[in-house]
PDB file of C-alpha atoms in Angstrom:
ATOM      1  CA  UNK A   1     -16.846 -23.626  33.199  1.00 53.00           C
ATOM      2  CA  UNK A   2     -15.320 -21.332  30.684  1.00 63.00           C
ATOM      3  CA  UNK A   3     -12.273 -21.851  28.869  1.00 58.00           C
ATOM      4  CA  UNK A   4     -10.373 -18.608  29.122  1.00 58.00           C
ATOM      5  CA  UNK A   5     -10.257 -17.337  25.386  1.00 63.00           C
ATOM      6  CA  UNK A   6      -7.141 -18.117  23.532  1.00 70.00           C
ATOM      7  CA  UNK A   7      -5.647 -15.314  20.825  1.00 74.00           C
ATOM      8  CA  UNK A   8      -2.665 -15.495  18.635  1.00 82.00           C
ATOM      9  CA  UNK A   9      -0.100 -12.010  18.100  1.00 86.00           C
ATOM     10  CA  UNK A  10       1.248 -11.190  15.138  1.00 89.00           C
ATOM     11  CA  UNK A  11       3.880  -9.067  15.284  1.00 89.00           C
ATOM     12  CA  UNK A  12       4.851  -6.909  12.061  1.00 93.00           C
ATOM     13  CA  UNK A  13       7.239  -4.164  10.634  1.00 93.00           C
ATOM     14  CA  UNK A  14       5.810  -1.497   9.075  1.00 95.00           C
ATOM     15  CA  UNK A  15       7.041   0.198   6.229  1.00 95.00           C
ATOM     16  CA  UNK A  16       8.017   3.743   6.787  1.00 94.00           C
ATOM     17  CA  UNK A  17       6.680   6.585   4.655  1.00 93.00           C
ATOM     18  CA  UNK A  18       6.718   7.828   1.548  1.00 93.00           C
ATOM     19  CA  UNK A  19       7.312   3.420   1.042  1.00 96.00           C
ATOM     20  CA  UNK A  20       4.157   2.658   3.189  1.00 97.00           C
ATOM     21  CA  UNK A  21       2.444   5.268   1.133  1.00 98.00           C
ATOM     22  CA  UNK A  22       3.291   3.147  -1.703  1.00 98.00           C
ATOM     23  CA  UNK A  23       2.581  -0.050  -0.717  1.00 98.00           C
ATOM     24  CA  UNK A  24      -0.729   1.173   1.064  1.00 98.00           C
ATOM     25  CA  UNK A  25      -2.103   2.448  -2.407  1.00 98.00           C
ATOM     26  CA  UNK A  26      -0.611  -0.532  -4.746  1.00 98.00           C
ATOM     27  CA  UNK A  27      -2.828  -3.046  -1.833  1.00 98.00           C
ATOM     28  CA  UNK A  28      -6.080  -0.934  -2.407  1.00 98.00           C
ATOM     29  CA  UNK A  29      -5.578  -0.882  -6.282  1.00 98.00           C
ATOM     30  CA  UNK A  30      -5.223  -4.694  -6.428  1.00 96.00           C
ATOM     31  CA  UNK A  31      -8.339  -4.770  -4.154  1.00 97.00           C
ATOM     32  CA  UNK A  32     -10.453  -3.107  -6.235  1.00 97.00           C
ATOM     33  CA  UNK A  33      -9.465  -4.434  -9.888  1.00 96.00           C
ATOM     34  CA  UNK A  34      -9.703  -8.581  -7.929  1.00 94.00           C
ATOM     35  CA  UNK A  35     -11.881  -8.099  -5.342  1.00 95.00           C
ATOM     36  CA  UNK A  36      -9.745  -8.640  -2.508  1.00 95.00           C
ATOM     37  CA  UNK A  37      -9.506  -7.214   1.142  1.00 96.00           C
ATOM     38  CA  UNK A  38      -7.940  -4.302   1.658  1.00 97.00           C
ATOM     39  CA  UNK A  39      -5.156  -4.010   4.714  1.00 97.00           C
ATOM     40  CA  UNK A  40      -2.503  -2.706   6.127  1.00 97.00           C
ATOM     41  CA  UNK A  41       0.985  -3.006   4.285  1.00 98.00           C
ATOM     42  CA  UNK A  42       3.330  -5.414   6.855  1.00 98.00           C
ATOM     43  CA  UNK A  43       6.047  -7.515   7.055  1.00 96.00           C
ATOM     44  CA  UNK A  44       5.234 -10.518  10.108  1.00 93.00           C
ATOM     45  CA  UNK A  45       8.708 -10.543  11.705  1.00 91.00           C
ATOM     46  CA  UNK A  46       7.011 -13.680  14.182  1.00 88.00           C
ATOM     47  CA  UNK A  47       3.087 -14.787  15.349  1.00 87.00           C
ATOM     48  CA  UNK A  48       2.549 -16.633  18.818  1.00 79.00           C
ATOM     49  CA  UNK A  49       0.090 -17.677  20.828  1.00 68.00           C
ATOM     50  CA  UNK A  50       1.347 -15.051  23.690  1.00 70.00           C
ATOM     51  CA  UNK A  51      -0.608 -13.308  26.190  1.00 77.00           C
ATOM     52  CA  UNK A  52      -1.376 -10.111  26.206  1.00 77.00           C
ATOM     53  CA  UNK A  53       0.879  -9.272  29.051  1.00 82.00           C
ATOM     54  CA  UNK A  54       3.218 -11.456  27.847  1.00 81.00           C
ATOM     55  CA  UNK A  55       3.491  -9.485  24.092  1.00 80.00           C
ATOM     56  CA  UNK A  56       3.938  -5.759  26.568  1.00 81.00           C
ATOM     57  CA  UNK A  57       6.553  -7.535  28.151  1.00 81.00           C
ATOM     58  CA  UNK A  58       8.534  -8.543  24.789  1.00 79.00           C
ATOM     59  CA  UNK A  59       7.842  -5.644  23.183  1.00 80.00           C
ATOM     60  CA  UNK A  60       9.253  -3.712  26.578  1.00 81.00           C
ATOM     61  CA  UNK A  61      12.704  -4.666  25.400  1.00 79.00           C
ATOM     62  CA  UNK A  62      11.826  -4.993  21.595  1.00 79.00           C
ATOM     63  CA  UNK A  63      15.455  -3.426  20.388  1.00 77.00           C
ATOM     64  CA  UNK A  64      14.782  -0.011  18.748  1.00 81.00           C
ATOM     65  CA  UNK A  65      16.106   1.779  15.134  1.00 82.00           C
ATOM     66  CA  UNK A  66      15.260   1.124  11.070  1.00 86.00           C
ATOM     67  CA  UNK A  67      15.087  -1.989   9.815  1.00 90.00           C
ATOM     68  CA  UNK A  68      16.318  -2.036   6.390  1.00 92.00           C
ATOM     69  CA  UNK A  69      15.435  -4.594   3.663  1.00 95.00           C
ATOM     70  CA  UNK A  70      16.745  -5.092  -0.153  1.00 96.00           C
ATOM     71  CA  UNK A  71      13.726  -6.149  -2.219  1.00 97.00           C
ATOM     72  CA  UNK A  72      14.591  -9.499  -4.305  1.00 97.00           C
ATOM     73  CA  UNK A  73      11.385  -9.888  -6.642  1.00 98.00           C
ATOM     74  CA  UNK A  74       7.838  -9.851  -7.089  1.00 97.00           C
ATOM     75  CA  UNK A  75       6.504 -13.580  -6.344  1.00 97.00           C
ATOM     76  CA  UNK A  76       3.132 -15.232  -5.628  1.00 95.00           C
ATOM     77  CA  UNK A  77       1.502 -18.904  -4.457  1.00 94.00           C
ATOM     78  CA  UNK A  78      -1.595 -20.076  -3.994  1.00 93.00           C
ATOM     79  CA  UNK A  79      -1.732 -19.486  -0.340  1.00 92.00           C
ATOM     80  CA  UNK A  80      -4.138 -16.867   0.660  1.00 93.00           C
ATOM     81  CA  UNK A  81      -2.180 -14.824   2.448  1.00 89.00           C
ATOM     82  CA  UNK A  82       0.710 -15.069   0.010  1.00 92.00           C
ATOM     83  CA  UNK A  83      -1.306 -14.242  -3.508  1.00 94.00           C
ATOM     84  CA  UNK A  84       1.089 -12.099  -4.687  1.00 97.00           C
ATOM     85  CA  UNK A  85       4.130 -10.733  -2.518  1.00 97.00           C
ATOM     86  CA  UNK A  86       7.528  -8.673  -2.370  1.00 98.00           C
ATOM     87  CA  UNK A  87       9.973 -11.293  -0.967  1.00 98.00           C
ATOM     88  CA  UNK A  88      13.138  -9.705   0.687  1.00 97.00           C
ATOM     89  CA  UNK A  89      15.947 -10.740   1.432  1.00 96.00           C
ATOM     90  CA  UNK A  90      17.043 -11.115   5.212  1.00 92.00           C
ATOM     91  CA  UNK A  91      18.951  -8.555   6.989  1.00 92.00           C
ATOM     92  CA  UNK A  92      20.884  -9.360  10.467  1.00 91.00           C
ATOM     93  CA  UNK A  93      18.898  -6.922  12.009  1.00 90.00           C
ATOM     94  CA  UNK A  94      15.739  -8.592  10.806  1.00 91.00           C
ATOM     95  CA  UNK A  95      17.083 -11.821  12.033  1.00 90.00           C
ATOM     96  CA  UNK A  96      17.303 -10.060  15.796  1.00 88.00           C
ATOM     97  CA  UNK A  97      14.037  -8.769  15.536  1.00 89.00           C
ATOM     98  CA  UNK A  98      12.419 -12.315  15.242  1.00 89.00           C
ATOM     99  CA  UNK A  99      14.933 -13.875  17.424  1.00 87.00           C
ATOM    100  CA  UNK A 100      13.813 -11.104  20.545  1.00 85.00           C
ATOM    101  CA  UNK A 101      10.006 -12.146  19.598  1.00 85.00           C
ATOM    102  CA  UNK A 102      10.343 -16.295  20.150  1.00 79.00           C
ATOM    103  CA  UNK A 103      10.931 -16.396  15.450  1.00 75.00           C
ATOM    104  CA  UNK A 104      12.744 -19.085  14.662  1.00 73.00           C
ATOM    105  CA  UNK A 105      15.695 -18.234  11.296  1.00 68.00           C
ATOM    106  CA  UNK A 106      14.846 -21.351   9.605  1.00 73.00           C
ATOM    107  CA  UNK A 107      10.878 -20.461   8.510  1.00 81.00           C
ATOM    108  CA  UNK A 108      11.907 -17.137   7.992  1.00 90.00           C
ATOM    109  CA  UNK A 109      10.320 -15.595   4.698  1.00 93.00           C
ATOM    110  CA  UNK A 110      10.104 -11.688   4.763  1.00 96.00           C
ATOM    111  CA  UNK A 111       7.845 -10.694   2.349  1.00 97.00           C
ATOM    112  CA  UNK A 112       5.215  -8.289   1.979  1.00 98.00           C
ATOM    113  CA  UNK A 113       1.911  -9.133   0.627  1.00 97.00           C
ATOM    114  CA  UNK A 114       0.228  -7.067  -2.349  1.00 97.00           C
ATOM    115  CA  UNK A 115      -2.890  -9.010  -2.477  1.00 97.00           C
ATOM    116  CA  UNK A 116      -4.811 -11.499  -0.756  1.00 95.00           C
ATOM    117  CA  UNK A 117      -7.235 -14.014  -3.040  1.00 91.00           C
ATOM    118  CA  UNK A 118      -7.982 -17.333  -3.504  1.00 85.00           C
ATOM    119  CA  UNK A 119      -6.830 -18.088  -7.153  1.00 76.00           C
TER     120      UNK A 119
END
């Protein structure tokens, strides 16, 4: 027998243009001069291990208008995914967001990644 095939959701803010213009062309500079991946600029408001019917269904009553975010500084780590990063601060709106998609406030980092590397 099978095991039915298990999937994880990410779901992400985008930035909106000219902003995800930037971002877009700063992520395939950095991939090019280290070698990296290239992808798309986001912010992960929340990941789960939903179902696909179960993500329509959230994102049926995902609350709708601009998210806007104050960028705090240019960081990095040695986690893959977090090379180097644009952390942000919080918003309440942001806060809502996760909260409608299962995120809990207390592991919430918004950032947006620049680069992803092993260092």
């Amino acid at each position: 027998m099978n095991e039915p095939e298990q999937f994880v959701i990410a779901y992400w803010l985008l930035p909106a243009p000219p902003v995800r213009n930037f971002f877009r062309e700063t992520i395939q500079n950095l991939a090019a001069k280290y070698e990296a991946p290239i992808f798309e600029p986001h912010l992960t408001l929340a990941v789960g291990a939903d179902s696909a019917d179960e993500a329509s269904e959230r994102l049926a009553h995902f609350p709708q208008g601009l998210v806007e975010l104050r960028a705090l500084e240019v960081a990095w780590t040695s986690k893959y995914a977090k090379t180097l990063f644009v952390r942000f601060e919080s918003s309440p709106r942001a806060l809502q967001l996760r909260a409608s998609l299962g995120g809990n406030e207390e592991a919430f980092d918004p950032h947006l990644s620049l680069r992803y590397k092993r260092l």
